[in-house]
PDB file of C-alpha atoms in Angstrom:
ATOM      1  CA  MET A 660      67.940-122.363-244.856  1.00  0.00           C
ATOM      2  CA  PRO A 661      66.845-124.701-247.607  1.00  0.00           C
ATOM      3  CA  GLY A 662      66.490-127.738-245.291  1.00  0.00           C
ATOM      4  CA  ARG A 663      63.822-126.218-243.049  1.00  0.00           C
ATOM      5  CA  ASP A 664      60.147-126.895-243.532  1.00  0.00           C
ATOM      6  CA  ALA A 665      57.997-123.738-243.640  1.00  0.00           C
ATOM      7  CA  ALA A 666      55.771-125.087-240.867  1.00  0.00           C
ATOM      8  CA  ASP A 667      58.794-125.264-238.544  1.00  0.00           C
ATOM      9  CA  PHE A 668      59.501-121.536-238.789  1.00  0.00           C
ATOM     10  CA  HIS A 669      58.770-119.868-235.473  1.00  0.00           C
ATOM     11  CA  GLU A 670      58.117-116.701-237.474  1.00  0.00           C
ATOM     12  CA  SER A 671      54.967-118.150-239.060  1.00  0.00           C
ATOM     13  CA  SER A 672      51.851-118.034-236.942  1.00  0.00           C
ATOM     14  CA  TYR A 673      48.081-118.135-237.176  1.00  0.00           C
ATOM     15  CA  THR A 674      47.880-114.988-235.104  1.00  0.00           C
ATOM     16  CA  HIS A 675      49.985-111.871-235.532  1.00  0.00           C
ATOM     17  CA  ASP A 676      52.672-111.207-232.967  1.00  0.00           C
ATOM     18  CA  VAL A 677      53.052-107.433-232.773  1.00  0.00           C
ATOM     19  CA  ALA A 678      56.181-107.655-230.624  1.00  0.00           C
ATOM     20  CA  ALA A 679      58.174-109.882-232.973  1.00  0.00           C
ATOM     21  CA  CYS A 680      56.769-109.983-236.508  1.00  0.00           C
ATOM     22  CA  ASP A 681      54.333-107.220-237.372  1.00  0.00           C
ATOM     23  CA  SER A 682      55.306-103.601-236.959  1.00  0.00           C
ATOM     24  CA  PHE A 683      52.939-100.944-235.704  1.00  0.00           C
ATOM     25  CA  ASP A 684      52.539 -99.668-239.271  1.00  0.00           C
ATOM     26  CA  ASP A 685      51.759-103.150-240.636  1.00  0.00           C
ATOM     27  CA  VAL A 686      49.081-103.816-238.042  1.00  0.00           C
ATOM     28  CA  LEU A 687      47.539-100.376-238.563  1.00  0.00           C
ATOM     29  CA  GLU A 688      47.474-100.851-242.343  1.00  0.00           C
ATOM     30  CA  GLU A 689      45.817-104.274-242.008  1.00  0.00           C
ATOM     31  CA  ILE A 690      43.117-102.864-239.719  1.00  0.00           C
ATOM     32  CA  ILE A 691      42.394 -99.924-242.024  1.00  0.00           C
ATOM     33  CA  GLU A 692      42.188-102.206-245.083  1.00  0.00           C
ATOM     34  CA  GLU A 693      39.816-104.507-243.219  1.00  0.00           C
ATOM     35  CA  LYS A 694      37.539-101.647-242.100  1.00  0.00           C
ATOM     36  CA  TRP A 695      37.763 -99.599-245.333  1.00  0.00           C
ATOM     37  CA  PRO A 696      34.231 -98.884-246.671  1.00  0.00           C
ATOM     38  CA  SER A 697      33.663-100.342-250.152  1.00  0.00           C
ATOM     39  CA  LYS A 698      32.175 -97.053-251.410  1.00  0.00           C
ATOM     40  CA  TRP A 699      35.303 -95.038-250.599  1.00  0.00           C
ATOM     41  CA  PRO A 700      37.986 -94.698-253.271  1.00  0.00           C
ATOM     42  CA  ARG A 701      41.040 -96.859-252.557  1.00  0.00           C
ATOM     43  CA  GLU A 702      43.399 -94.198-253.978  1.00  0.00           C
ATOM     44  CA  ILE A 703      43.095 -92.128-250.797  1.00  0.00           C
ATOM     45  CA  MET A 704      43.899 -95.093-248.510  1.00  0.00           C
ATOM     46  CA  PRO A 705      47.677 -94.378-248.257  1.00  0.00           C
ATOM     47  CA  ALA A 706      46.984 -90.798-247.158  1.00  0.00           C
ATOM     48  CA  GLN A 707      44.445 -92.029-244.602  1.00  0.00           C
ATOM     49  CA  ILE A 708      46.913 -94.592-243.258  1.00  0.00           C
ATOM     50  CA  LYS A 709      49.541 -91.847-242.825  1.00  0.00           C
ATOM     51  CA  PHE A 710      47.019 -89.614-241.070  1.00  0.00           C
ATOM     52  CA  CYS A 711      45.849 -92.391-238.721  1.00  0.00           C
ATOM     53  CA  ARG A 712      49.460 -93.331-237.957  1.00  0.00           C
ATOM     54  CA  ARG A 713      50.259 -89.735-236.917  1.00  0.00           C
ATOM     55  CA  ILE A 714      47.167 -89.530-234.712  1.00  0.00           C
ATOM     56  CA  LEU A 715      47.815 -92.863-232.973  1.00  0.00           C
ATOM     57  CA  ARG A 716      51.502 -92.138-232.417  1.00  0.00           C
ATOM     58  CA  ALA A 717      50.672 -88.717-230.930  1.00  0.00           C
ATOM     59  CA  TYR A 718      48.056 -90.308-228.685  1.00  0.00           C
ATOM     60  CA  LEU A 719      50.404 -93.025-227.434  1.00  0.00           C
ATOM     61  CA  GLU A 720      53.342 -90.628-226.980  1.00  0.00           C
ATOM     62  CA  SER A 721      51.155 -88.311-224.882  1.00  0.00           C
ATOM     63  CA  GLY A 722      51.164 -90.939-222.143  1.00  0.00           C
ATOM     64  CA  HIS A 723      47.758 -92.429-222.789  1.00  0.00           C
ATOM     65  CA  SER A 724      47.300 -96.131-223.264  1.00  0.00           C
ATOM     66  CA  VAL A 725      44.923 -98.078-225.416  1.00  0.00           C
ATOM     67  CA  HIS A 726      42.055 -99.610-223.426  1.00  0.00           C
ATOM     68  CA  VAL A 727      42.009-103.370-223.837  1.00  0.00           C
ATOM     69  CA  ASP A 728      38.960-105.515-223.105  1.00  0.00           C
ATOM     70  CA  ILE A 729      40.479-108.070-220.746  1.00  0.00           C
ATOM     71  CA  ARG A 730      37.460-110.378-220.978  1.00  0.00           C
ATOM     72  CA  ARG A 731      38.277-111.067-224.638  1.00  0.00           C
ATOM     73  CA  MET A 732      41.887-111.978-223.922  1.00  0.00           C
ATOM     74  CA  GLU A 733      43.049-115.530-223.709  1.00  0.00           C
ATOM     75  CA  GLY A 734      46.146-117.389-222.562  1.00  0.00           C
ATOM     76  CA  ARG A 735      49.263-115.818-223.964  1.00  0.00           C
ATOM     77  CA  GLU A 736      47.818-112.307-224.378  1.00  0.00           C
ATOM     78  CA  LEU A 737      46.545-112.233-220.789  1.00  0.00           C
ATOM     79  CA  LEU A 738      49.860-113.581-219.529  1.00  0.00           C
ATOM     80  CA  ALA A 739      51.691-110.871-221.488  1.00  0.00           C
ATOM     81  CA  CYS A 740      49.505-108.172-219.893  1.00  0.00           C
ATOM     82  CA  LEU A 741      50.139-109.536-216.407  1.00  0.00           C
ATOM     83  CA  ILE A 742      53.898-109.714-216.977  1.00  0.00           C
ATOM     84  CA  ALA A 743      53.795-106.133-218.289  1.00  0.00           C
ATOM     85  CA  GLU A 744      52.000-105.130-215.061  1.00  0.00           C
ATOM     86  CA  ILE A 745      54.753-106.791-213.015  1.00  0.00           C
ATOM     87  CA  ILE A 746      57.554-105.170-214.997  1.00  0.00           C
ATOM     88  CA  ALA A 747      55.964-101.690-214.877  1.00  0.00           C
ATOM     89  CA  ALA A 748      55.184-101.825-211.147  1.00  0.00           C
ATOM     90  CA  PRO A 749      57.395 -99.790-208.784  1.00  0.00           C
ATOM     91  CA  ASN A 750      57.710-102.921-206.618  1.00  0.00           C
ATOM     92  CA  ALA A 751      57.776-105.827-209.085  1.00  0.00           C
ATOM     93  CA  ARG A 752      58.012-108.584-206.458  1.00  0.00           C
ATOM     94  CA  LEU A 753      55.007-107.203-204.585  1.00  0.00           C
ATOM     95  CA  MET A 754      53.051-107.006-207.846  1.00  0.00           C
ATOM     96  CA  ALA A 755      53.966-110.613-208.673  1.00  0.00           C
ATOM     97  CA  ARG A 756      52.747-111.737-205.259  1.00  0.00           C
ATOM     98  CA  CYS A 757      49.521-109.760-205.710  1.00  0.00           C
ATOM     99  CA  VAL A 758      48.948-111.296-209.165  1.00  0.00           C
ATOM    100  CA  ASP A 759      49.308-114.709-207.540  1.00  0.00           C
ATOM    101  CA  PHE A 760      46.817-113.713-204.823  1.00  0.00           C
ATOM    102  CA  VAL A 761      44.198-112.095-207.078  1.00  0.00           C
ATOM    103  CA  PHE A 762      44.230-114.923-209.635  1.00  0.00           C
ATOM    104  CA  SER A 763      44.463-117.687-206.971  1.00  0.00           C
ATOM    105  CA  LEU A 764      47.430-119.268-208.739  1.00  0.00           C
ATOM    106  CA  GLY A 765      48.651-120.966-205.570  1.00  0.00           C
ATOM    107  CA  VAL A 766      52.355-120.207-206.055  1.00  0.00           C
ATOM    108  CA  GLN A 767      52.504-118.809-202.513  1.00  0.00           C
ATOM    109  CA  LEU A 768      50.198-121.478-201.094  1.00  0.00           C
ATOM    110  CA  GLY A 769      47.261-119.191-200.325  1.00  0.00           C
ATOM    111  CA  MET A 770      49.110-116.322-198.686  1.00  0.00           C
ATOM    112  CA  SER A 771      46.811-113.453-197.583  1.00  0.00           C
ATOM    113  CA  GLU A 772      47.259-109.734-198.324  1.00  0.00           C
ATOM    114  CA  THR A 773      48.422-109.205-194.730  1.00  0.00           C
ATOM    115  CA  GLU A 774      51.048-111.959-195.026  1.00  0.00           C
ATOM    116  CA  ILE A 775      52.222-110.571-198.381  1.00  0.00           C
ATOM    117  CA  ALA A 776      52.610-107.105-196.840  1.00  0.00           C
ATOM    118  CA  GLU A 777      54.527-108.485-193.826  1.00  0.00           C
ATOM    119  CA  LEU A 778      56.809-110.509-196.091  1.00  0.00           C
ATOM    120  CA  GLU A 779      57.597-107.429-198.190  1.00  0.00           C
ATOM    121  CA  GLY A 780      57.964-105.177-195.128  1.00  0.00           C
ATOM    122  CA  LEU A 781      55.103-102.897-196.192  1.00  0.00           C
ATOM    123  CA  THR A 782      51.728-101.893-194.824  1.00  0.00           C
ATOM    124  CA  LYS A 783      48.662-103.962-195.626  1.00  0.00           C
ATOM    125  CA  ALA A 784      47.212-100.920-197.388  1.00  0.00           C
ATOM    126  CA  THR A 785      50.026-100.979-199.954  1.00  0.00           C
ATOM    127  CA  ALA A 786      49.500-104.645-200.791  1.00  0.00           C
ATOM    128  CA  SER A 787      45.736-104.118-200.822  1.00  0.00           C
ATOM    129  CA  ASN A 788      46.103-101.201-203.245  1.00  0.00           C
ATOM    130  CA  TYR A 789      47.969-103.396-205.748  1.00  0.00           C
ATOM    131  CA  CYS A 790      45.363-106.165-205.380  1.00  0.00           C
ATOM    132  CA  VAL A 791      42.421-103.767-205.756  1.00  0.00           C
ATOM    133  CA  GLN A 792      43.890-102.308-208.955  1.00  0.00           C
ATOM    134  CA  LEU A 793      44.372-105.801-210.402  1.00  0.00           C
ATOM    135  CA  LYS A 794      40.823-106.701-209.364  1.00  0.00           C
ATOM    136  CA  LYS A 795      39.389-103.643-211.117  1.00  0.00           C
ATOM    137  CA  VAL A 796      41.310-104.156-214.356  1.00  0.00           C
ATOM    138  CA  TYR A 797      41.335-107.927-214.757  1.00  0.00           C
ATOM    139  CA  ARG A 798      38.390-109.269-212.740  1.00  0.00           C
ATOM    140  CA  ASP A 799      35.712-106.709-213.632  1.00  0.00           C
ATOM    141  CA  ASP A 800      35.824-105.490-210.005  1.00  0.00           C
ATOM    142  CA  LYS A 801      34.854-108.928-208.639  1.00  0.00           C
ATOM    143  CA  PRO A 802      36.815-109.668-205.467  1.00  0.00           C
ATOM    144  CA  ALA A 803      39.180-112.602-205.468  1.00  0.00           C
ATOM    145  CA  PRO A 804      38.889-115.290-202.784  1.00  0.00           C
ATOM    146  CA  GLY A 805      40.290-113.763-199.605  1.00  0.00           C
ATOM    147  CA  MET A 806      39.328-110.190-200.519  1.00  0.00           C
ATOM    148  CA  LYS A 807      36.446-108.232-198.987  1.00  0.00           C
ATOM    149  CA  SER A 808      33.160-108.360-200.861  1.00  0.00           C
ATOM    150  CA  ARG A 809      31.794-105.232-202.512  1.00  0.00           C
ATOM    151  CA  GLU A 810      29.153-105.008-199.777  1.00  0.00           C
ATOM    152  CA  ALA A 811      31.773-105.209-197.017  1.00  0.00           C
ATOM    153  CA  VAL A 812      33.861-102.490-198.668  1.00  0.00           C
ATOM    154  CA  ALA A 813      30.800-100.238-199.004  1.00  0.00           C
ATOM    155  CA  LYS A 814      29.796-100.838-195.361  1.00  0.00           C
ATOM    156  CA  TYR A 815      33.343-100.131-194.118  1.00  0.00           C
ATOM    157  CA  LYS A 816      33.450 -96.923-196.161  1.00  0.00           C
ATOM    158  CA  GLU A 817      30.089 -95.875-194.722  1.00  0.00           C
ATOM    159  CA  LEU A 818      31.266 -96.510-191.159  1.00  0.00           C
ATOM    160  CA  ARG A 819      34.528 -94.597-191.712  1.00  0.00           C
ATOM    161  CA  THR A 820      32.930 -91.560-193.393  1.00  0.00           C
ATOM    162  CA  GLY A 821      33.376 -88.485-191.224  1.00  0.00           C
ATOM    163  CA  ARG A 822      35.810 -90.199-188.834  1.00  0.00           C
ATOM    164  CA  SER A 823      39.265 -88.760-188.820  1.00  0.00           C
ATOM    165  CA  SER A 824      42.029 -88.129-186.346  1.00  0.00           C
ATOM    166  CA  ARG A 825      41.783 -84.411-187.028  1.00  0.00           C
ATOM    167  CA  GLY A 826      38.037 -84.095-186.533  1.00  0.00           C
ATOM    168  CA  PRO A 827      35.435 -82.672-188.881  1.00  0.00           C
ATOM    169  CA  ARG A 828      36.425 -79.834-191.165  1.00  0.00           C
ATOM    170  CA  GLN A 829      35.437 -76.337-190.101  1.00  0.00           C
ATOM    171  CA  GLU A 830      35.385 -73.085-191.948  1.00  0.00           C
ATOM    172  CA  TRP A 831      38.365 -70.827-191.312  1.00  0.00           C
ATOM    173  CA  PRO A 832      37.287 -68.381-188.575  1.00  0.00           C
ATOM    174  CA  PHE A 833      38.841 -65.364-190.312  1.00  0.00           C
ATOM    175  CA  ALA A 834      37.486 -66.131-193.809  1.00  0.00           C
ATOM    176  CA  HIS A 835      34.647 -63.607-193.527  1.00  0.00           C
ATOM    177  CA  ALA A 836      36.892 -60.803-192.180  1.00  0.00           C
ATOM    178  CA  PHE A 837      39.578 -61.564-194.777  1.00  0.00           C
ATOM    179  CA  LYS A 838      37.045 -61.511-197.606  1.00  0.00           C
ATOM    180  CA  ASN A 839      35.564 -58.175-196.484  1.00  0.00           C
ATOM    181  CA  ALA A 840      38.977 -56.553-196.112  1.00  0.00           C
ATOM    182  CA  TYR A 841      40.608 -57.728-199.364  1.00  0.00           C
ATOM    183  CA  ALA A 842      37.857 -58.805-201.778  1.00  0.00           C
ATOM    184  CA  ASN A 843      37.307 -55.334-203.189  1.00  0.00           C
ATOM    185  CA  ASN A 844      40.983 -54.736-204.074  1.00  0.00           C
TER     186      ASN A 844
END
């Protein structure tokens, strides 16, 4: 369109947008060019880019994900990660409520984990599990307001250790006889 000013293009940006503009290959090539040692010959760069592309694709296709340092993320990138968490969750509405709780966004007017679980018709443990995972990934394991402190969690774990409805574990009474009878065969 000849009448449009270049600054008005939504395609132009100060930061790359992997989802819309730059392909995986473009981003990879830019990173390799940026990190390429000055002493290395530039003629081998295309072969190195191909090799790195194959390795990264194999790694990502194997089910692994790239670790992202959340503390370095800002605004839009962090929002994109949180929306991806919501979309990927088995219960997206529960995850959205837990994101609101962990980040104290106030959309639900300060609803607790117990209230979230009751509203969704689930156990408190399920809601707590979602919140704990968000806390570990996005808050560097610092509890959100309304969550138990690290000390309280450790104390509760200490008190619960060894307590179970089935009692302490015991060795199978016939293990010794079974081992003597069949171990030599």
